[in-house]
Structure formats: C-alpha cells, structure tokens
Amino acid sequence: MIDADQLGKFGVERSKIAVLGLGHVGLPTALGLAELGWEVLGADDDTEKVALLRSGKSWFYEPGLQSLLTKHLASGKFQPTHEVAAAIRGASVLFVCVGTPQRESGAPDLSQVEAVARTIAQNLNGYKLIIEKSTVPAITGQWIKRIIERHARAEAPLRSANGTGATPDFDVASNPEFLQEGKAVEDFFHPDRVVLGVDSERARRLLEEIYRPLECPILVTTVSTAELIKHAANAFLSTKISFINMISDVCEAVGADVEEVARGLGLDPRIGPDFLRAGIGFGGYCFPKDLRALIYLAEEHGVDCAMLREVEHINQRRIELFLRKMRKALWVLQGKTIAVLGLAFKPNTDDVREAPSLKVVEALTQEGVILRLYDPQAASGAQKLFPERPSRLTYCSSPYEAALGAHALLILTEWDEFGRLDWTQIHEAMETRIVVDGRNLFEPSRMFEAGFEYWSVGRVSAQPTSQREGQAETLQLEGRGRR
Ligand code: UGA
C-alpha cells in the first residue's frame, strides 16, 4: 500500500516508521501501521516488555491485537526493540507514544516526552518527521521543537529557515490518537476522523500519505490546535458522562428513569446518544488524567475552569453515592460477603488504571467486607493492587463462584457475559438475593421477577409488584449490553 515513489518526493527514502513507546497507544498504532504496509520499528526502553513482544505475546489484552502481533512478527513488518536511538536512526517518521502520567498537581508529567525529544536530537541522521501521538497539552509541540534545536548534534543535517540561518532538518506534527481501549484495533482502521496538526507542507503531505488507505475525514490544523482538539474531545465526553450521572441523581430523587431520559436526549441529533450511560463514573488512564491536565493548562493561563472542575467533582462523588446505595440495600456492610462482578475500568480490556470498580473494592475493604471478585480479564491487574487475603478477599474463576454465600452481588463493569448470566444459578448460590448494579445492565422489574432485590442507577429500585404500579412492563430477558 505504500508508494515508495511518493515517499521519495517528501525526502523520505525508507518506508520505515519508528513508534517510540509500546503502551496502550503505541502498540496498536505500530501494528496498525504494519498492517497498512509499513516496516515498523517498535521501540521501548522497557526490556521486559520488548522481550515479551519478541516472544510473540502482547503484554496487555486488547481484542484483535494478539493476532496482528503474531502476523507482523512473522512478516517482519513489526520489529520490537529496546534500542530507542537505533530505531530513531533507522526511520524517517517517528511516532511519539510515550507515557504522559499525571503529577500530584494535576499537571502532566512530560519528562518522557522531553527525554525522547533529546534522544531524537542526538540521532538526527537525516530528515525526521516527529509526530506526537500521546495526549499532550497544547504547546508541547513547540517545546519538542525547541528541545531538538537545543540538543541537536553539530553534524545534524540542516535546512535553511527564513532569515534565521540554518536549523536542523525536522518537522514536529501532532496527530492525536482517539483509540478507545477495548476497540483500539478497530478504531485504528476505522477512525471517525484523523486530525493532523502540521506547520509545514512536507509534514502535511507525508502524514496524508500515511493515512491515505483509511477512509475518514482528515482535518488539517496547526500543531497546537490539534493538541487542543484531543484534550477538548476527552473533556467534552467526560462532561457528557458527569451530566448524565447528575441527571441520574435527579431521576432517583423524583422517581424518573435515567435510561429513558438518556434515550430521549440522544434522539436529538444535536446531543447524540453516545456517552450518556449513567453509572459509577468514568475511569481509565485517559479521562481523569486528561481532564485534570486541561484544567491545569487553562488555569495556568488564567482561564476559569469551574465547569470542568465540577465535571471532575461529580465523577469523584459517584463512588460515595454508590456505597450509600449499598448501605440502603444492606444496612450494615461490615462482615457481609459481597460478590463483585467486573474490575476493569470498562469492558474488553484488562486495564484497571483509575477503575471506579477498584475504588469501590478499596472502600469495601476498609469497611471490613468479605469480597469475592470476578473479572474475565482484569483479575491479575487487580491482584497487584489488592492481593488475595484468605477468607477476606478472594479472586473467583466465574460469576457463580463469586456469588457463593454472598449477601449482595455488585455489577461494576458491563462485560457482555454479565448480560447472559444464569440467574437461577446465581439465586441458588447467594445467601441474600440483592443485586446492586452500577452499570444498569438489567430491567429492574425483570430482576425482581427473577427473585432479586435490584438496585441500579437513576431508576426506581425493584420492589414487590404491589409497590410497582405504574412502572413500564416492557421487559427483556437478556441484559441490555452496551449502547
Ligand atoms: C477515551 C476516549 O473515548 C478515546 O477517544 C481516547 O482516544 C482515549 O480516551 C484516550 O485519550 O486515549 P478510553 O479511556 O479507552 O477512551 O475509554 P472510554 O470508552 O472513553 O470510557 C472511559 C470511561 O468512561 C470508562 O470508565 C467508561 O466506563 C466510562 N463511560 C463511558 C461511562 O461511564 N458512561 C458512558 O456513557 C461512556
């Protein structure tokens, strides 16, 4: 798919790309580019991660990733290496996918980005297009440029800059990723849009060439606009979630149904149906961190961010509200046995970073609850934070095992398999049949008919039939799954 002649026109001789950082963004990007026909040097200074990848195993679970890894290790199009400098020297196009973790203040820690910029500067053996893929604050591109100019070796190839003498020959571009964990591979090949932040014609044409095989709108902007689009997108989606969560509290107060409210809102094309699932709040490595990073950036520049602070505040309160609901259902929590279904921050991933489910687990541990945990993929990640404790905290191999002797069962991640549970089996296994569903997987009245007291989010809790007058009777057997 790569047109070598075209690349030559842009001053790029090798159809090689280096992806620097093989995390949740870097690895799907590297393998996606390999699938598009590029030779990809995947560099990461974590030797263990690289050794695992070389042995043919992805170091995290992501649908479709393992088969791409197997395919492109065999084809030779993906070469994992821990020699970052060598990868930089071996390619003209460099995707920067290193981590941008959060500091105490909420500011992103950009030390890995700076370190990679310095390594690039020391290995400029020809023209390089340096593409920020990691989520970074607007202005990072300018800093990368400055760092490279500052640290470039004397022998770096030069190009003349208008009236300012010669500068090292490179471009910095921003091409933010919009991959969602759990569908990162699908998102790579079928993006809603590709955003290209560039400040030179060469960078624009080269990036357009890279994304030519993908059919989607391409938006070309300046580097800092592209950087901001990413932060604004994540902040807006977080806002939608906190908004519907706030509405769900109102629903509970007045006896309305948040699922119906969300449906009614989503049918308005100006609002749209997505990201209106009420629940225990948003988590993961991106939303909480990116929201704080945007607030930090804006406030540093004197922009009032009260609105986004409230989005964060609503999200933080979800856990306490969920625990309050559990106390309403169970009264005393201490000493009770609770089954927890779902530990990952969302389905189809084994990622537990900033998982709301683990915040619930932590709070329940402190309350002296006996926990029986189950997740189809995320148990080993959770075990690193909450190790097994005999007769206090147990990891189970199925939802049914988790339900054994439980006084309540919590649903904290909406895995598809939870929508297909055999409730007769769960009913038999539990000590008292109470379900507290943080993801609204089921129709309340249906759960009551199956013999459970059922508490969910933003809806009337299940009660005996005599108290349910006026409630809709449109029931479905299966869980709702994800909208
Ligand atoms: C998010 C964005 O959706 C991606 O576009 C972006 O590329 C990525 O961050 C990133 O910056 O790297 P991701 O963190 O994988 O992707 O997960 P989402 O599917 O967006 O979900 C985030 C959190 O919001 C999860 O905890 C999920 O349970 C929660 N959520 C989502 C809700 O509570 N309600 C919803 O309606 C939707």
CSV table of N, CA, C and O in Angstrom, one decimal, residues 308-397:
chain,number,residue,atom,x,y,z
A,308,LEU,N,-15.3,22.5,34.3
A,308,LEU,CA,-14.6,21.2,34.3
A,308,LEU,C,-14.3,20.7,35.6
A,308,LEU,O,-14.2,19.5,35.9
A,309,ARG,N,-14.0,21.6,36.6
A,309,ARG,CA,-13.8,21.1,38.0
A,309,ARG,C,-15.1,20.4,38.5
A,309,ARG,O,-15.0,19.4,39.2
A,310,GLU,N,-16.2,20.9,38.1
A,310,GLU,CA,-17.5,20.3,38.6
A,310,GLU,C,-17.7,18.9,37.9
A,310,GLU,O,-18.1,18.0,38.6
A,311,VAL,N,-17.3,18.8,36.7
A,311,VAL,CA,-17.3,17.5,36.0
A,311,VAL,C,-16.5,16.5,36.8
A,311,VAL,O,-16.9,15.4,37.0
A,312,GLU,N,-15.3,16.9,37.2
A,312,GLU,CA,-14.5,16.0,38.0
A,312,GLU,C,-15.1,15.7,39.3
A,312,GLU,O,-15.1,14.6,39.8
A,313,HIS,N,-15.6,16.7,40.0
A,313,HIS,CA,-16.2,16.6,41.3
A,313,HIS,C,-17.4,15.6,41.2
A,313,HIS,O,-17.5,14.7,42.1
A,314,ILE,N,-18.3,15.8,40.3
A,314,ILE,CA,-19.4,14.9,40.1
A,314,ILE,C,-18.9,13.4,40.0
A,314,ILE,O,-19.4,12.5,40.6
A,315,ASN,N,-17.8,13.3,39.2
A,315,ASN,CA,-17.3,11.9,39.0
A,315,ASN,C,-16.7,11.3,40.2
A,315,ASN,O,-17.0,10.2,40.5
A,316,GLN,N,-16.0,12.1,41.0
A,316,GLN,CA,-15.4,11.6,42.2
A,316,GLN,C,-16.5,11.2,43.2
A,316,GLN,O,-16.3,10.3,44.0
A,317,ARG,N,-17.7,11.9,43.2
A,317,ARG,CA,-18.7,11.5,44.2
A,317,ARG,C,-19.5,10.3,43.8
A,317,ARG,O,-20.2,9.8,44.6
A,318,ARG,N,-19.3,9.7,42.6
A,318,ARG,CA,-20.1,8.6,42.2
A,318,ARG,C,-19.8,7.4,43.2
A,318,ARG,O,-20.7,6.6,43.4
A,319,ILE,N,-18.6,7.2,43.6
A,319,ILE,CA,-18.3,6.1,44.4
A,319,ILE,C,-19.0,6.2,45.8
A,319,ILE,O,-19.7,5.2,46.2
A,320,GLU,N,-19.0,7.4,46.4
A,320,GLU,CA,-19.7,7.5,47.7
A,320,GLU,C,-21.2,7.3,47.5
A,320,GLU,O,-21.8,6.7,48.3
A,321,LEU,N,-21.7,7.8,46.4
A,321,LEU,CA,-23.2,7.6,46.2
A,321,LEU,C,-23.5,6.1,46.0
A,321,LEU,O,-24.5,5.7,46.5
A,322,PHE,N,-22.6,5.4,45.3
A,322,PHE,CA,-22.8,4.0,45.1
A,322,PHE,C,-22.8,3.3,46.5
A,322,PHE,O,-23.6,2.4,46.8
A,323,LEU,N,-21.8,3.6,47.3
A,323,LEU,CA,-21.7,3.0,48.6
A,323,LEU,C,-23.0,3.3,49.5
A,323,LEU,O,-23.5,2.5,50.2
A,324,ARG,N,-23.5,4.5,49.3
A,324,ARG,CA,-24.7,4.9,50.1
A,324,ARG,C,-25.8,4.0,49.7
A,324,ARG,O,-26.6,3.6,50.5
A,325,LYS,N,-25.9,3.8,48.4
A,325,LYS,CA,-26.9,2.9,47.9
A,325,LYS,C,-26.8,1.5,48.4
A,325,LYS,O,-27.7,0.8,48.8
A,326,MET,N,-25.5,1.0,48.5
A,326,MET,CA,-25.3,-0.3,49.1
A,326,MET,C,-25.8,-0.3,50.6
A,326,MET,O,-26.3,-1.3,51.0
A,327,ARG,N,-25.5,0.8,51.3
A,327,ARG,CA,-25.9,0.8,52.7
A,327,ARG,C,-27.5,0.8,52.8
A,327,ARG,O,-28.0,0.2,53.7
A,328,LYS,N,-28.1,1.5,51.8
A,328,LYS,CA,-29.6,1.4,51.8
A,328,LYS,C,-30.1,0.0,51.6
A,328,LYS,O,-31.1,-0.4,52.2
A,329,ALA,N,-29.3,-0.7,50.8
A,329,ALA,CA,-29.8,-2.1,50.4
A,329,ALA,C,-29.4,-3.1,51.6
A,329,ALA,O,-30.2,-4.0,51.8
A,330,LEU,N,-28.3,-2.9,52.2
A,330,LEU,CA,-27.8,-3.9,53.1
A,330,LEU,C,-27.7,-3.5,54.6
A,330,LEU,O,-27.4,-4.3,55.4
A,331,TRP,N,-27.9,-2.2,54.8
A,331,TRP,CA,-27.7,-1.6,56.1
A,331,TRP,C,-26.3,-1.7,56.6
A,331,TRP,O,-25.5,-0.9,56.2
A,332,VAL,N,-25.9,-2.7,57.4
A,332,VAL,CA,-24.5,-2.8,57.8
A,332,VAL,C,-23.7,-3.5,56.8
A,332,VAL,O,-24.1,-4.5,56.3
A,333,LEU,N,-22.6,-2.9,56.4
A,333,LEU,CA,-21.7,-3.6,55.4
A,333,LEU,C,-20.7,-4.5,56.1
A,333,LEU,O,-20.3,-5.6,55.5
A,334,GLN,N,-20.2,-4.1,57.2
A,334,GLN,CA,-19.1,-4.8,57.9
A,334,GLN,C,-19.5,-6.3,58.1
A,334,GLN,O,-20.6,-6.6,58.5
A,335,GLY,N,-18.6,-7.2,57.7
A,335,GLY,CA,-18.8,-8.6,57.9
A,335,GLY,C,-19.6,-9.3,56.8
A,335,GLY,O,-19.7,-10.5,56.8
A,336,LYS,N,-20.2,-8.5,55.9
A,336,LYS,CA,-21.1,-9.1,54.9
A,336,LYS,C,-20.1,-9.6,53.8
A,336,LYS,O,-19.0,-9.1,53.5
A,337,THR,N,-20.7,-10.6,53.1
A,337,THR,CA,-19.9,-11.2,51.9
A,337,THR,C,-20.5,-10.6,50.7
A,337,THR,O,-21.7,-10.6,50.4
A,338,ILE,N,-19.6,-9.9,49.9
A,338,ILE,CA,-20.1,-9.2,48.7
A,338,ILE,C,-19.4,-9.8,47.4
A,338,ILE,O,-18.2,-9.9,47.4
A,339,ALA,N,-20.2,-10.2,46.4
A,339,ALA,CA,-19.6,-10.6,45.2
A,339,ALA,C,-19.5,-9.4,44.3
A,339,ALA,O,-20.4,-8.6,44.2
A,340,VAL,N,-18.3,-9.3,43.6
A,340,VAL,CA,-18.1,-8.1,42.7
A,340,VAL,C,-17.9,-8.7,41.3
A,340,VAL,O,-16.9,-9.4,41.1
A,341,LEU,N,-18.7,-8.3,40.4
A,341,LEU,CA,-18.5,-8.7,39.0
A,341,LEU,C,-18.0,-7.5,38.2
A,341,LEU,O,-18.7,-6.5,38.1
A,342,GLY,N,-16.8,-7.6,37.8
A,342,GLY,CA,-16.2,-6.5,36.9
A,342,GLY,C,-15.2,-5.7,37.7
A,342,GLY,O,-15.5,-5.0,38.7
A,343,LEU,N,-13.9,-5.7,37.2
A,343,LEU,CA,-12.8,-5.0,37.9
A,343,LEU,C,-12.2,-4.0,36.9
A,343,LEU,O,-11.6,-3.0,37.3
A,344,ALA,N,-12.2,-4.3,35.6
A,344,ALA,CA,-11.6,-3.5,34.6
A,344,ALA,C,-12.4,-2.1,34.6
A,344,ALA,O,-13.5,-2.1,34.9
A,345,PHE,N,-11.7,-1.1,34.1
A,345,PHE,CA,-12.4,0.2,34.1
A,345,PHE,C,-13.5,0.3,33.1
A,345,PHE,O,-14.4,1.2,33.1
A,346,LYS,N,-13.5,-0.6,32.2
A,346,LYS,CA,-14.6,-0.8,31.2
A,346,LYS,C,-14.4,-2.2,30.6
A,346,LYS,O,-13.4,-2.8,30.8
A,347,PRO,N,-15.4,-2.6,29.8
A,347,PRO,CA,-15.3,-4.0,29.2
A,347,PRO,C,-14.2,-4.1,28.1
A,347,PRO,O,-13.8,-3.1,27.6
A,348,ASN,N,-13.9,-5.3,27.8
A,348,ASN,CA,-13.0,-5.7,26.8
A,348,ASN,C,-11.5,-5.2,26.9
A,348,ASN,O,-10.8,-4.9,26.0
A,349,THR,N,-11.2,-5.0,28.2
A,349,THR,CA,-9.8,-4.6,28.5
A,349,THR,C,-9.4,-5.2,29.8
A,349,THR,O,-10.3,-5.6,30.6
A,350,ASP,N,-8.1,-5.4,30.0
A,350,ASP,CA,-7.7,-5.9,31.3
A,350,ASP,C,-7.1,-4.7,32.1
A,350,ASP,O,-6.4,-4.9,33.1
A,351,ASP,N,-7.4,-3.5,31.7
A,351,ASP,CA,-6.8,-2.3,32.3
A,351,ASP,C,-7.6,-1.9,33.5
A,351,ASP,O,-8.8,-1.8,33.5
A,352,VAL,N,-6.9,-1.8,34.7
A,352,VAL,CA,-7.6,-1.4,35.9
A,352,VAL,C,-7.2,0.0,36.4
A,352,VAL,O,-7.5,0.4,37.5
A,353,ARG,N,-6.4,0.7,35.5
A,353,ARG,CA,-6.0,2.0,36.0
A,353,ARG,C,-7.2,3.0,36.2
A,353,ARG,O,-8.0,3.1,35.3
A,354,GLU,N,-7.2,3.6,37.4
A,354,GLU,CA,-8.3,4.5,37.7
A,354,GLU,C,-9.6,3.9,37.6
A,354,GLU,O,-10.6,4.6,37.2
A,355,ALA,N,-9.7,2.6,37.8
A,355,ALA,CA,-11.0,1.9,37.6
A,355,ALA,C,-11.9,2.2,38.7
A,355,ALA,O,-11.6,2.0,39.9
A,356,PRO,N,-13.1,2.8,38.4
A,356,PRO,CA,-14.1,3.0,39.5
A,356,PRO,C,-14.4,1.8,40.4
A,356,PRO,O,-14.5,1.9,41.6
A,357,SER,N,-14.4,0.6,39.7
A,357,SER,CA,-14.7,-0.6,40.4
A,357,SER,C,-13.6,-0.8,41.5
A,357,SER,O,-14.0,-1.3,42.6
A,358,LEU,N,-12.4,-0.5,41.3
A,358,LEU,CA,-11.4,-0.7,42.3
A,358,LEU,C,-11.5,0.3,43.5
A,358,LEU,O,-11.1,0.0,44.6
A,359,LYS,N,-12.1,1.4,43.1
A,359,LYS,CA,-12.3,2.4,44.2
A,359,LYS,C,-13.4,1.8,45.2
A,359,LYS,O,-13.3,2.0,46.4
A,360,VAL,N,-14.4,1.2,44.5
A,360,VAL,CA,-15.4,0.5,45.4
A,360,VAL,C,-14.8,-0.6,46.2
A,360,VAL,O,-15.0,-0.7,47.4
A,361,VAL,N,-13.9,-1.4,45.5
A,361,VAL,CA,-13.3,-2.5,46.3
A,361,VAL,C,-12.5,-2.0,47.4
A,361,VAL,O,-12.5,-2.5,48.6
A,362,GLU,N,-11.8,-0.9,47.2
A,362,GLU,CA,-10.9,-0.3,48.3
A,362,GLU,C,-11.8,0.2,49.4
A,362,GLU,O,-11.5,-0.2,50.6
A,363,ALA,N,-12.9,0.9,49.1
A,363,ALA,CA,-13.8,1.4,50.2
A,363,ALA,C,-14.4,0.2,51.0
A,363,ALA,O,-14.5,0.2,52.2
A,364,LEU,N,-14.8,-0.9,50.2
A,364,LEU,CA,-15.4,-2.0,50.9
A,364,LEU,C,-14.4,-2.8,51.8
A,364,LEU,O,-14.7,-3.3,52.9
A,365,THR,N,-13.1,-2.8,51.3
A,365,THR,CA,-12.1,-3.4,52.1
A,365,THR,C,-12.0,-2.7,53.5
A,365,THR,O,-11.9,-3.3,54.5
A,366,GLN,N,-12.0,-1.4,53.4
A,366,GLN,CA,-11.9,-0.6,54.6
A,366,GLN,C,-13.1,-0.7,55.5
A,366,GLN,O,-13.0,-0.6,56.7
A,367,GLU,N,-14.2,-1.1,54.9
A,367,GLU,CA,-15.4,-1.3,55.7
A,367,GLU,C,-15.5,-2.7,56.4
A,367,GLU,O,-16.5,-3.0,57.0
A,368,GLY,N,-14.5,-3.5,56.1
A,368,GLY,CA,-14.5,-4.8,56.7
A,368,GLY,C,-15.4,-5.8,56.0
A,368,GLY,O,-15.9,-6.7,56.6
A,369,VAL,N,-15.6,-5.6,54.7
A,369,VAL,CA,-16.5,-6.5,53.9
A,369,VAL,C,-15.6,-7.7,53.4
A,369,VAL,O,-14.4,-7.6,53.2
A,370,ILE,N,-16.2,-8.9,53.3
A,370,ILE,CA,-15.6,-10.0,52.7
A,370,ILE,C,-15.9,-10.0,51.2
A,370,ILE,O,-17.0,-10.0,50.8
A,371,LEU,N,-14.8,-10.0,50.4
A,371,LEU,CA,-15.0,-9.8,49.0
A,371,LEU,C,-14.7,-11.0,48.2
A,371,LEU,O,-13.7,-11.7,48.4
A,372,ARG,N,-15.6,-11.3,47.2
A,372,ARG,CA,-15.4,-12.3,46.2
A,372,ARG,C,-15.4,-11.7,44.8
A,372,ARG,O,-16.5,-11.2,44.4
A,373,LEU,N,-14.3,-11.6,44.2
A,373,LEU,CA,-14.1,-10.8,43.0
A,373,LEU,C,-14.1,-11.7,41.7
A,373,LEU,O,-13.4,-12.7,41.7
A,374,TYR,N,-14.7,-11.2,40.7
A,374,TYR,CA,-14.5,-11.8,39.4
A,374,TYR,C,-14.5,-10.8,38.2
A,374,TYR,O,-15.2,-9.8,38.2
A,375,ASP,N,-13.5,-11.0,37.3
A,375,ASP,CA,-13.5,-10.3,36.1
A,375,ASP,C,-12.9,-11.2,35.0
A,375,ASP,O,-12.0,-12.0,35.3
A,376,PRO,N,-13.5,-11.2,33.8
A,376,PRO,CA,-13.0,-12.1,32.8
A,376,PRO,C,-11.5,-11.9,32.4
A,376,PRO,O,-10.9,-12.8,31.9
A,377,GLN,N,-11.0,-10.6,32.5
A,377,GLN,CA,-9.6,-10.4,32.0
A,377,GLN,C,-8.8,-9.6,33.0
A,377,GLN,O,-7.6,-9.6,32.9
A,378,ALA,N,-9.4,-8.9,34.0
A,378,ALA,CA,-8.6,-7.9,34.7
A,378,ALA,C,-8.2,-8.4,36.1
A,378,ALA,O,-7.6,-7.6,36.9
A,379,ALA,N,-8.4,-9.7,36.4
A,379,ALA,CA,-8.1,-10.2,37.8
A,379,ALA,C,-6.6,-10.0,38.1
A,379,ALA,O,-6.3,-9.5,39.2
A,380,SER,N,-5.7,-10.3,37.2
A,380,SER,CA,-4.3,-10.3,37.6
A,380,SER,C,-3.9,-8.9,37.8
A,380,SER,O,-3.1,-8.6,38.7
A,381,GLY,N,-4.4,-7.9,37.0
A,381,GLY,CA,-4.1,-6.5,37.2
A,381,GLY,C,-4.6,-6.0,38.6
A,381,GLY,O,-3.9,-5.3,39.3
A,382,ALA,N,-5.8,-6.5,38.9
A,382,ALA,CA,-6.4,-6.1,40.2
A,382,ALA,C,-5.6,-6.7,41.4
A,382,ALA,O,-5.4,-6.1,42.4
A,383,GLN,N,-5.1,-7.9,41.2
A,383,GLN,CA,-4.4,-8.6,42.2
A,383,GLN,C,-3.1,-7.9,42.7
A,383,GLN,O,-2.7,-8.0,43.8
A,384,LYS,N,-2.5,-7.1,41.7
A,384,LYS,CA,-1.3,-6.4,42.1
A,384,LYS,C,-1.6,-5.3,43.1
A,384,LYS,O,-0.8,-4.9,43.9
A,385,LEU,N,-2.8,-4.8,43.0
A,385,LEU,CA,-3.2,-3.7,43.9
A,385,LEU,C,-3.9,-4.2,45.2
A,385,LEU,O,-3.8,-3.7,46.3
A,386,PHE,N,-4.7,-5.3,44.9
A,386,PHE,CA,-5.5,-5.9,46.1
A,386,PHE,C,-5.2,-7.4,46.1
A,386,PHE,O,-5.9,-8.2,45.5
A,387,PRO,N,-4.1,-7.8,46.7
A,387,PRO,CA,-3.7,-9.2,46.7
A,387,PRO,C,-4.8,-10.1,47.5
A,387,PRO,O,-5.5,-9.5,48.3
A,388,GLU,N,-4.8,-11.3,47.2
A,388,GLU,CA,-5.7,-12.2,47.8
A,388,GLU,C,-5.4,-12.2,49.3
A,388,GLU,O,-4.3,-12.2,49.7
A,389,ARG,N,-6.5,-12.3,50.1
A,389,ARG,CA,-6.3,-12.4,51.6
A,389,ARG,C,-7.3,-13.5,52.0
A,389,ARG,O,-8.5,-13.3,51.9
A,390,PRO,N,-6.7,-14.6,52.5
A,390,PRO,CA,-7.6,-15.7,52.8
A,390,PRO,C,-8.8,-15.3,53.7
A,390,PRO,O,-8.6,-14.6,54.6
A,391,SER,N,-9.9,-15.8,53.3
A,391,SER,CA,-11.2,-15.6,53.9
A,391,SER,C,-11.6,-14.1,54.0
A,391,SER,O,-12.6,-13.7,54.6
A,392,ARG,N,-10.9,-13.2,53.3
A,392,ARG,CA,-11.3,-11.7,53.3
A,392,ARG,C,-11.5,-11.3,51.8
A,392,ARG,O,-12.4,-10.6,51.5
A,393,LEU,N,-10.6,-11.7,51.0
A,393,LEU,CA,-10.6,-11.2,49.6
A,393,LEU,C,-10.2,-12.3,48.7
A,393,LEU,O,-9.0,-12.8,48.7
A,394,THR,N,-11.1,-12.8,47.9
A,394,THR,CA,-10.8,-14.0,47.0
A,394,THR,C,-11.1,-13.7,45.6
A,394,THR,O,-12.1,-13.0,45.3
A,395,TYR,N,-10.2,-14.1,44.7
A,395,TYR,CA,-10.5,-14.0,43.2
A,395,TYR,C,-11.1,-15.3,42.8
A,395,TYR,O,-10.6,-16.3,43.1
A,396,CYS,N,-12.2,-15.1,42.1
A,396,CYS,CA,-13.0,-16.3,41.7
A,396,CYS,C,-12.9,-16.6,40.2
A,396,CYS,O,-12.6,-15.6,39.4
A,397,SER,N,-13.2,-17.8,39.8
A,397,SER,CA,-13.0,-18.1,38.4
A,397,SER,C,-14.3,-18.0,37.6
A,397,SER,O,-14.3,-18.2,36.4
